Amino acid sequence: MSRVLKTGENQITCTYAQHCANVDAGRAWAKGVDVVKYKAQIDKVTAHSAGRVLRTVGYLSGTNGVTDKAGMGYGNYIMILHENNYVTLYAHLEAVYVREGQAVNQGDEIGLMGNTGNSFGAHLHFEVRKYKGVPIGNLHNVASYEWLDAQEWLDKELPGAVASIVVKAGAKFDLKDTPVYVSESGNVYSRRSGTYYVWSDEVRNGRVRMTNSAARVGVNKQVSFWVNVADLGASGGGETADDAVATGGNETKREELSKDDSSAAAKPLTTEIRAGAKVYLKDTPVYNSESAVRPIGTRTGTYFVWSDEVRNNRIRMTNGAAKVGVSGQVSFWAALADIGAVAEVKTEPTTETIPVAENTINKVKAGLKVELKDASVYNTETGASVGRRNGTYYVWSDEVKNGRVRMTNSASRVGVRGEVSFWVSIEELLKL
């Protein structure tokens, strides 16, 4: 049976090789494989492997040739994030059955084959991508991933793939001294031991809701508390329950799921990362609040802990020692685990990387005059390169987003709204 169709065998209507040839000829840009149910029939679409829904577009209707709001020609589509940053994409759907953040198992129904977007007949366009890091920002920036031969992987397990995710609504867990929270973004308020049930498979800020009775699953106002997915042993993206014993349906029992050291928020910060501590970050995901689900980008360089107050396993960081504790000077939030608070603190390197980080903080300030030399430029903080620039330009703001700063072509335009010309990577500026 097919891994991506509910009831039938795959019939390939356009091979991966044909897609690659079309891309090379400039007739297309996406590399995948087109599939229908054997004998040219439509079918429901199923998840190739277990994962979490990364992106859905489901508002397009019936007719083909219409792009979505982002200008993509996939029509209605779904992207699922799997282990090791593999992503599968299912396009041109008539209907989407899942929501972003939802956990899915291999074989779960996720949509209905259709003819939306740049399509000329009902079919499923299927892609397999391997991202270079955790997929964030512009998911279709081709510099952030590589396409794999979707035809080769069509009915084969992805590397490290799992067949099921334990953390589904109704799943039963035996908690053991597990930190629990009053909300998806609140601080730890207690610990629980005993048998509890996942109230909903919706994940918010890395947490799921739990209740104390199978009869209360999904029943409004019956949620008892929130638990970190990682504390249930699902490692955020959902590990398979290799050591689990199925008890029927999607109820699963795991032994000793929580460890005493599994929650950074339940412990005080280490001495090394108290307020004012200087920490060297390297491609670290950052957030605009303590409860935001998606990172706003990544940061590399020297930053300072703004406060030793922990909220939702995150701390606030700023880009200058003088800004520590100063109201309005918080730059971003970072997860304790990502800066090494749980395991090993990422202290400043003793190599030549330190001066580079200091240049990033001290030199790239609003109004700084820079002579660009064949520098790659971007139209947004997350978009692909739109060309290269030479000449004299000025840093519009010292705010760094996704490793980039905004530039303008006149000192008089610095900080003036509507006068931003383009974005440049910090790395480009440090080369000059």
Short mmCIF file of C-alpha atoms in Angstrom, two decimals:
data_model
loop_
_atom_site.label_atom_id
_atom_site.label_comp_id
_atom_site.label_asym_id
_atom_site.label_seq_id
_atom_site.Cartn_x
_atom_site.Cartn_y
_atom_site.Cartn_z
CA MET A 1 0.00 0.00 0.00
CA SER A 2 0.99 3.60 -0.52
CA ARG A 3 2.44 5.63 2.37
CA VAL A 4 0.74 8.81 1.09
CA LEU A 5 -2.63 7.57 -0.24
CA LYS A 6 -5.39 6.13 1.93
CA THR A 7 -6.84 3.32 -0.17
CA GLY A 8 -4.87 2.80 -3.36
CA GLU A 9 -1.47 2.21 -4.93
CA ASN A 10 0.64 5.04 -6.31
CA GLN A 11 0.45 5.92 -9.98
CA ILE A 12 3.22 8.40 -10.83
CA THR A 13 2.20 10.99 -13.40
CA CYS A 14 5.35 13.14 -13.28
CA THR A 15 8.64 11.69 -12.04
CA TYR A 16 11.21 13.38 -9.84
CA ALA A 17 13.61 13.40 -12.81
CA GLN A 18 11.02 15.24 -14.91
CA HIS A 19 10.56 17.83 -12.16
CA CYS A 20 14.33 18.34 -11.98
CA ALA A 21 14.47 18.79 -15.76
CA ASN A 22 11.67 21.37 -15.60
CA VAL A 23 13.52 23.27 -12.89
CA ASP A 24 16.76 23.21 -14.89
CA ALA A 25 14.87 24.52 -17.93
CA GLY A 26 13.26 27.33 -15.94
CA ARG A 27 9.76 25.93 -16.38
CA ALA A 28 9.31 25.21 -12.66
CA TRP A 29 11.14 25.65 -9.36
CA ALA A 30 9.93 22.79 -7.10
CA LYS A 31 11.34 19.26 -7.15
CA GLY A 32 9.01 16.46 -6.19
CA VAL A 33 6.87 13.70 -7.64
CA ASP A 34 3.24 13.82 -8.83
CA VAL A 35 0.99 10.96 -7.76
CA VAL A 36 -2.58 9.80 -8.27
CA LYS A 37 -4.35 6.68 -7.11
CA TYR A 38 -3.87 3.78 -9.52
CA LYS A 39 -6.06 4.12 -12.62
CA ALA A 40 -6.07 7.92 -12.36
CA GLN A 41 -8.35 8.22 -9.34
CA ILE A 42 -8.31 10.71 -6.51
CA ASP A 43 -7.86 9.60 -2.92
CA LYS A 44 -7.44 10.87 0.60
CA VAL A 45 -3.86 11.82 1.45
CA THR A 46 -2.05 10.35 4.45
CA ALA A 47 1.03 11.34 6.44
CA HIS A 48 4.13 9.67 5.06
CA SER A 49 5.75 9.46 8.52
CA ALA A 50 5.01 10.63 12.05
CA GLY A 51 5.69 14.26 12.85
CA ARG A 52 4.12 17.62 13.61
CA VAL A 53 2.28 19.80 11.12
CA LEU A 54 4.58 22.70 10.31
CA ARG A 55 2.52 24.69 7.80
CA THR A 56 -0.96 24.49 6.28
CA VAL A 57 -2.69 26.50 3.58
CA GLY A 58 -6.31 25.51 3.20
CA TYR A 59 -8.27 28.55 2.07
CA LEU A 60 -8.04 28.10 -1.71
CA SER A 61 -11.05 26.72 -3.55
CA GLY A 62 -11.54 24.40 -6.46
CA THR A 63 -10.05 26.25 -9.40
CA ASN A 64 -6.44 25.87 -10.50
CA GLY A 65 -3.92 28.54 -11.43
CA VAL A 66 -4.45 30.63 -8.27
CA THR A 67 -1.47 31.26 -6.00
CA ASP A 68 -1.75 31.63 -2.25
CA LYS A 69 -1.22 34.88 -0.31
CA ALA A 70 2.54 34.27 -0.28
CA GLY A 71 2.63 33.82 -4.05
CA MET A 72 3.23 30.07 -3.92
CA GLY A 73 1.71 27.82 -6.57
CA TYR A 74 1.19 24.81 -4.30
CA GLY A 75 -2.51 25.55 -3.83
CA ASN A 76 -3.75 24.10 -0.58
CA TYR A 77 -0.82 22.30 0.98
CA ILE A 78 0.57 20.77 4.16
CA MET A 79 4.14 20.57 5.45
CA ILE A 80 5.04 18.06 8.16
CA LEU A 81 8.23 18.21 10.22
CA HIS A 82 9.79 14.84 11.01
CA GLU A 83 12.84 13.69 12.94
CA ASN A 84 16.24 15.18 12.04
CA ASN A 85 14.68 18.20 10.24
CA TYR A 86 13.21 16.20 7.38
CA VAL A 87 10.03 17.76 5.98
CA THR A 88 7.41 16.28 3.67
CA LEU A 89 5.11 18.50 1.60
CA TYR A 90 1.69 17.59 0.15
CA ALA A 91 0.33 20.05 -2.43
CA HIS A 92 -2.67 20.86 -4.65
CA LEU A 93 -5.14 19.53 -2.07
CA GLU A 94 -8.86 20.02 -2.29
CA ALA A 95 -9.19 19.95 1.50
CA VAL A 96 -6.87 20.10 4.51
CA TYR A 97 -7.84 18.02 7.56
CA VAL A 98 -5.08 19.01 10.02
CA ARG A 99 -3.91 22.17 11.77
CA GLU A 100 -0.48 23.63 12.40
CA GLY A 101 1.17 22.17 15.49
CA GLN A 102 -0.89 18.99 15.40
CA ALA A 103 0.85 15.67 15.97
CA VAL A 104 0.27 13.10 13.22
CA ASN A 105 1.19 9.46 12.92
CA GLN A 106 2.18 7.58 9.79
CA GLY A 107 -0.99 6.81 7.83
CA ASP A 108 -3.18 9.48 9.45
CA GLU A 109 -5.57 11.18 7.02
CA ILE A 110 -4.37 14.75 6.50
CA GLY A 111 -6.18 15.96 3.36
CA LEU A 112 -7.96 15.22 0.11
CA MET A 113 -6.25 15.18 -3.28
CA GLY A 114 -7.27 18.10 -5.46
CA ASN A 115 -6.49 20.57 -8.24
CA THR A 116 -5.67 23.85 -6.46
CA GLY A 117 -2.73 26.13 -7.26
CA ASN A 118 -0.61 25.64 -10.39
CA SER A 119 -2.17 22.32 -11.27
CA PHE A 120 -3.77 20.92 -14.40
CA GLY A 121 -5.68 17.96 -13.06
CA ALA A 122 -6.32 16.45 -9.66
CA HIS A 123 -3.16 14.89 -8.19
CA LEU A 124 -0.84 14.97 -5.20
CA HIS A 125 2.48 16.79 -5.54
CA PHE A 126 4.78 15.24 -2.93
CA GLU A 127 8.16 16.58 -1.82
CA VAL A 128 10.83 15.51 0.65
CA ARG A 129 13.18 18.20 2.00
CA LYS A 130 16.15 18.07 4.35
CA TYR A 131 16.58 21.38 6.18
CA LYS A 132 20.00 22.53 7.34
CA GLY A 133 18.57 23.46 10.75
CA VAL A 134 15.23 23.77 12.48
CA PRO A 135 12.83 25.15 9.81
CA ILE A 136 11.93 28.74 10.73
CA GLY A 137 11.08 31.94 8.89
CA ASN A 138 10.66 31.55 5.15
CA LEU A 139 10.14 27.80 4.80
CA HIS A 140 10.55 28.03 1.01
CA ASN A 141 13.96 29.70 1.02
CA VAL A 142 15.87 27.17 -1.08
CA ALA A 143 19.12 28.12 0.63
CA SER A 144 17.81 26.60 3.88
CA TYR A 145 17.17 23.08 2.59
CA GLU A 146 17.85 20.58 -0.16
CA TRP A 147 15.32 18.49 -2.04
CA LEU A 148 15.62 14.72 -1.83
CA ASP A 149 14.42 12.35 -4.51
CA ALA A 150 10.77 12.13 -3.49
CA GLN A 151 10.22 9.21 -5.84
CA GLU A 152 12.90 7.22 -4.04
CA TRP A 153 11.40 7.99 -0.63
CA LEU A 154 7.75 7.74 -1.70
CA ASP A 155 7.23 4.36 -0.03
CA LYS A 156 10.35 4.20 2.12
CA GLU A 157 10.95 5.33 5.69
CA LEU A 158 12.83 8.58 6.14
CA PRO A 159 16.14 8.34 8.04
CA GLY A 160 15.30 8.27 11.74
CA ALA A 161 11.55 8.31 11.01
CA VAL A 162 9.07 6.95 13.52
CA ALA A 163 5.72 5.34 12.87
CA SER A 164 3.82 6.95 15.72
CA ILE A 165 3.87 9.79 18.18
CA VAL A 166 2.86 8.93 21.71
CA VAL A 167 1.52 12.34 22.64
CA LYS A 168 -1.95 12.07 21.13
CA ALA A 169 -5.28 13.00 22.69
CA GLY A 170 -6.29 10.26 25.11
CA ALA A 171 -2.79 8.83 25.52
CA LYS A 172 -2.18 7.58 29.06
CA PHE A 173 1.01 8.45 30.93
CA ASP A 174 2.35 7.54 34.32
CA LEU A 175 3.93 10.76 35.56
CA LYS A 176 6.71 10.59 38.10
CA ASP A 177 7.52 13.83 39.93
CA THR A 178 6.88 15.72 36.68
CA PRO A 179 6.83 19.56 36.66
CA VAL A 180 3.37 20.88 35.76
CA TYR A 181 2.13 24.35 34.78
CA VAL A 182 -1.08 26.31 35.17
CA SER A 183 -1.00 27.45 31.52
CA GLU A 184 0.93 26.97 28.28
CA SER A 185 3.12 29.95 29.16
CA GLY A 186 3.11 30.09 32.96
CA ASN A 187 5.84 29.11 35.41
CA VAL A 188 6.05 25.69 37.01
CA TYR A 189 3.77 25.58 40.05
CA SER A 190 3.84 21.97 41.18
CA ARG A 191 4.91 18.41 40.42
CA ARG A 192 2.65 15.42 39.77
CA SER A 193 2.96 11.67 40.04
CA GLY A 194 0.35 9.17 38.91
CA THR A 195 -1.72 8.29 35.85
CA TYR A 196 -2.91 11.13 33.63
CA TYR A 197 -4.27 11.54 30.11
CA VAL A 198 -3.45 13.90 27.24
CA TRP A 199 -6.48 16.17 26.91
CA SER A 200 -5.69 17.32 23.35
CA ASP A 201 -2.86 16.65 20.90
CA GLU A 202 -2.56 20.39 20.26
CA VAL A 203 0.89 21.58 21.28
CA ARG A 204 1.34 25.14 22.54
CA ASN A 205 4.75 26.46 23.35
CA GLY A 206 6.13 22.95 23.69
CA ARG A 207 3.40 21.86 26.14
CA VAL A 208 0.29 19.69 26.05
CA ARG A 209 -2.74 19.75 28.29
CA MET A 210 -3.37 16.86 30.69
CA THR A 211 -6.35 15.66 32.68
CA ASN A 212 -6.82 13.01 35.35
CA SER A 213 -9.49 10.86 33.73
CA ALA A 214 -9.94 9.26 30.31
CA ALA A 215 -13.60 10.33 30.46
CA ARG A 216 -12.53 13.99 30.59
CA VAL A 217 -10.40 13.93 27.42
CA GLY A 218 -11.57 16.72 25.12
CA VAL A 219 -14.33 17.78 27.53
CA ASN A 220 -14.43 21.56 27.97
CA LYS A 221 -13.24 22.86 31.36
CA GLN A 222 -11.79 19.49 32.34
CA VAL A 223 -8.14 20.39 31.78
CA SER A 224 -6.09 19.98 34.94
CA PHE A 225 -2.65 21.29 33.97
CA TRP A 226 0.01 21.60 31.27
CA VAL A 227 3.16 19.51 30.87
CA ASN A 228 6.23 19.96 28.67
CA VAL A 229 6.23 17.46 25.82
CA ALA A 230 9.89 16.83 26.54
CA ASP A 231 8.98 15.81 30.09
CA LEU A 232 6.66 13.16 28.67
CA GLY A 233 9.59 11.68 26.79
CA ALA A 234 8.49 12.86 23.36
CA SER A 235 11.46 15.17 22.79
CA GLY A 236 9.35 18.02 21.37
CA GLY A 237 8.94 16.48 17.89
CA GLY A 238 7.59 13.18 19.21
CA GLU A 239 9.67 10.06 19.75
CA THR A 240 8.26 6.63 19.12
CA ALA A 241 7.31 4.72 22.23
CA ASP A 242 9.92 2.01 21.70
CA ASP A 243 9.58 0.84 25.29
CA ALA A 244 5.82 1.40 25.51
CA VAL A 245 3.12 -1.21 25.89
CA ALA A 246 -0.04 -0.45 23.96
CA THR A 247 -3.22 -0.79 26.02
CA GLY A 248 -5.73 -0.14 23.27
CA GLY A 249 -6.55 2.77 20.95
CA ASN A 250 -3.94 5.46 21.32
CA GLU A 251 -3.53 4.95 25.06
CA THR A 252 0.07 4.19 25.87
CA LYS A 253 1.91 3.63 29.10
CA ARG A 254 5.56 4.60 29.51
CA GLU A 255 7.71 3.81 32.48
CA GLU A 256 9.83 6.47 34.20
CA LEU A 257 9.15 9.13 31.61
CA SER A 258 10.32 12.07 33.68
CA LYS A 259 13.73 12.59 35.18
CA ASP A 260 14.45 14.90 38.07
CA ASP A 261 16.59 17.10 35.84
CA SER A 262 14.15 17.29 32.94
CA SER A 263 12.82 20.78 33.61
CA ALA A 264 15.13 23.78 33.54
CA ALA A 265 12.36 26.01 34.86
CA ALA A 266 12.07 23.97 38.03
CA LYS A 267 15.65 24.87 38.97
CA PRO A 268 17.37 28.18 39.64
CA LEU A 269 19.78 29.46 37.04
CA THR A 270 23.35 28.31 37.39
CA THR A 271 25.85 30.82 38.78
CA GLU A 272 27.36 31.21 35.33
CA ILE A 273 24.18 32.56 33.75
CA ARG A 274 22.78 34.92 36.33
CA ALA A 275 21.62 38.43 35.35
CA GLY A 276 24.50 40.20 33.62
CA ALA A 277 26.29 37.00 32.66
CA LYS A 278 27.92 37.18 29.24
CA VAL A 279 27.07 34.25 26.98
CA TYR A 280 28.30 33.42 23.51
CA LEU A 281 25.42 32.26 21.30
CA LYS A 282 25.89 30.30 18.11
CA ASP A 283 22.93 29.88 15.75
CA THR A 284 20.65 29.93 18.79
CA PRO A 285 16.87 30.12 18.19
CA VAL A 286 15.40 33.28 19.77
CA TYR A 287 11.85 34.38 20.52
CA ASN A 288 10.02 37.70 20.88
CA SER A 289 8.32 36.60 24.10
CA GLU A 290 8.47 33.93 26.76
CA SER A 291 5.51 32.12 25.22
CA ALA A 292 5.94 32.51 21.45
CA VAL A 293 5.72 29.16 19.70
CA ARG A 294 7.92 29.92 16.71
CA PRO A 295 11.40 31.43 16.85
CA ILE A 296 11.85 34.82 15.14
CA GLY A 297 15.29 33.79 13.94
CA THR A 298 18.67 32.75 15.28
CA ARG A 299 21.48 34.76 16.87
CA THR A 300 25.25 34.39 16.92
CA GLY A 301 27.52 36.56 19.03
CA THR A 302 27.98 37.80 22.58
CA TYR A 303 24.86 38.65 24.57
CA PHE A 304 23.99 39.26 28.21
CA VAL A 305 21.38 37.77 30.51
CA TRP A 306 18.94 40.61 31.23
CA SER A 307 17.37 39.00 34.29
CA ASP A 308 17.70 35.69 36.09
CA GLU A 309 13.91 35.35 36.14
CA VAL A 310 12.87 32.23 34.24
CA ARG A 311 9.57 32.16 32.40
CA ASN A 312 8.46 29.07 30.53
CA ASN A 313 12.01 27.70 30.51
CA ARG A 314 13.30 30.86 28.84
CA ILE A 315 15.34 33.87 29.93
CA ARG A 316 15.59 37.37 28.54
CA MET A 317 18.77 38.46 26.79
CA THR A 318 20.14 41.84 25.70
CA ASN A 319 23.06 42.96 23.56
CA GLY A 320 24.91 45.23 25.97
CA ALA A 321 26.13 44.88 29.55
CA ALA A 322 24.88 48.41 30.23
CA LYS A 323 21.34 47.35 29.28
CA VAL A 324 21.06 44.54 31.85
CA GLY A 325 17.95 45.11 33.99
CA VAL A 326 17.09 48.39 32.21
CA SER A 327 13.41 48.58 31.31
CA GLY A 328 12.77 48.52 27.56
CA GLN A 329 16.22 47.10 26.79
CA VAL A 330 15.30 43.45 26.39
CA SER A 331 16.29 42.16 22.98
CA PHE A 332 14.82 38.66 22.91
CA TRP A 333 14.14 35.47 24.82
CA ALA A 334 16.19 32.27 24.59
CA ALA A 335 15.46 28.78 25.89
CA LEU A 336 17.62 27.71 28.81
CA ALA A 337 18.43 24.45 27.08
CA ASP A 338 19.58 26.29 23.96
CA ILE A 339 22.13 28.35 25.83
CA GLY A 340 23.39 25.39 27.78
CA ALA A 341 21.70 26.02 31.13
CA VAL A 342 20.60 22.42 31.47
CA ALA A 343 23.78 20.73 30.32
CA GLU A 344 26.90 22.70 29.47
CA VAL A 345 26.99 26.49 29.44
CA LYS A 346 28.10 27.90 26.13
CA THR A 347 30.67 30.30 27.44
CA GLU A 348 32.67 32.62 25.24
CA PRO A 349 35.15 30.84 22.99
CA THR A 350 38.82 31.50 23.65
CA THR A 351 39.56 31.60 19.94
CA GLU A 352 39.43 34.54 17.55
CA THR A 353 35.65 34.24 17.50
CA ILE A 354 35.42 36.58 20.50
CA PRO A 355 36.65 39.72 18.73
CA VAL A 356 34.18 39.03 15.92
CA ALA A 357 31.32 38.83 18.40
CA GLU A 358 32.45 42.07 20.03
CA ASN A 359 32.58 43.78 16.65
CA THR A 360 28.98 42.72 16.12
CA ILE A 361 27.89 44.43 19.32
CA ASN A 362 30.08 47.51 19.33
CA LYS A 363 30.41 48.50 15.70
CA VAL A 364 27.13 47.68 13.98
CA LYS A 365 25.15 50.60 15.40
CA ALA A 366 22.46 52.83 13.90
CA GLY A 367 24.05 55.46 11.65
CA LEU A 368 27.26 53.51 11.10
CA LYS A 369 28.73 54.32 7.68
CA VAL A 370 29.78 51.22 5.73
CA GLU A 371 31.49 50.78 2.37
CA LEU A 372 29.85 47.71 0.87
CA LYS A 373 31.87 45.60 -1.54
CA ASP A 374 29.86 43.11 -3.56
CA ALA A 375 27.68 42.44 -0.49
CA SER A 376 24.60 40.21 -0.76
CA VAL A 377 21.44 42.16 0.10
CA TYR A 378 17.90 41.09 0.99
CA ASN A 379 14.48 42.69 0.80
CA THR A 380 13.44 41.33 4.23
CA GLU A 381 15.09 39.90 7.31
CA THR A 382 14.15 36.37 6.19
CA GLY A 383 13.94 36.57 2.39
CA ALA A 384 16.35 35.24 -0.21
CA SER A 385 19.07 37.46 -1.67
CA VAL A 386 17.83 40.02 -4.21
CA GLY A 387 21.24 41.04 -5.50
CA ARG A 388 24.55 42.61 -4.48
CA ARG A 389 25.53 46.19 -3.61
CA ASN A 390 28.67 48.30 -3.76
CA GLY A 391 29.09 51.78 -2.32
CA THR A 392 28.47 53.84 0.82
CA TYR A 393 25.47 52.92 2.99
CA TYR A 394 24.34 53.48 6.57
CA VAL A 395 22.98 51.15 9.24
CA TRP A 396 19.33 52.17 9.66
CA SER A 397 18.89 50.56 13.09
CA ASP A 398 21.07 48.51 15.42
CA GLU A 399 18.25 46.01 15.82
CA VAL A 400 19.36 42.62 14.53
CA LYS A 401 16.76 40.26 13.09
CA ASN A 402 17.67 36.77 11.92
CA GLY A 403 21.34 37.75 11.78
CA ARG A 404 20.66 40.77 9.54
CA VAL A 405 20.51 44.56 9.90
CA ARG A 406 18.66 47.15 7.87
CA MET A 407 20.60 49.59 5.69
CA THR A 408 19.78 52.86 3.94
CA ASN A 409 21.62 55.02 1.44
CA SER A 410 21.74 58.33 3.32
CA ALA A 411 22.76 59.41 6.83
CA SER A 412 19.69 61.66 6.95
CA ARG A 413 17.43 58.65 6.51
CA VAL A 414 18.73 56.68 9.49
CA GLY A 415 15.80 55.70 11.72
CA VAL A 416 13.27 57.44 9.48
CA ARG A 417 10.29 55.18 8.90
CA GLY A 418 9.81 54.17 5.29
CA GLU A 419 13.44 54.91 4.36
CA VAL A 420 14.87 51.40 4.74
CA SER A 421 16.51 50.24 1.54
CA PHE A 422 17.52 46.65 2.22
CA TRP A 423 18.88 44.13 4.70
CA VAL A 424 22.46 42.88 5.00
CA SER A 425 23.82 39.97 6.98
CA ILE A 426 25.97 40.84 10.00
CA GLU A 427 28.57 38.41 8.66
CA GLU A 428 28.85 40.47 5.47
CA LEU A 429 29.54 43.62 7.50
CA LEU A 430 32.17 41.92 9.61
CA LYS A 431 34.10 40.97 6.47
CA LEU A 432 34.58 44.64 5.55
#
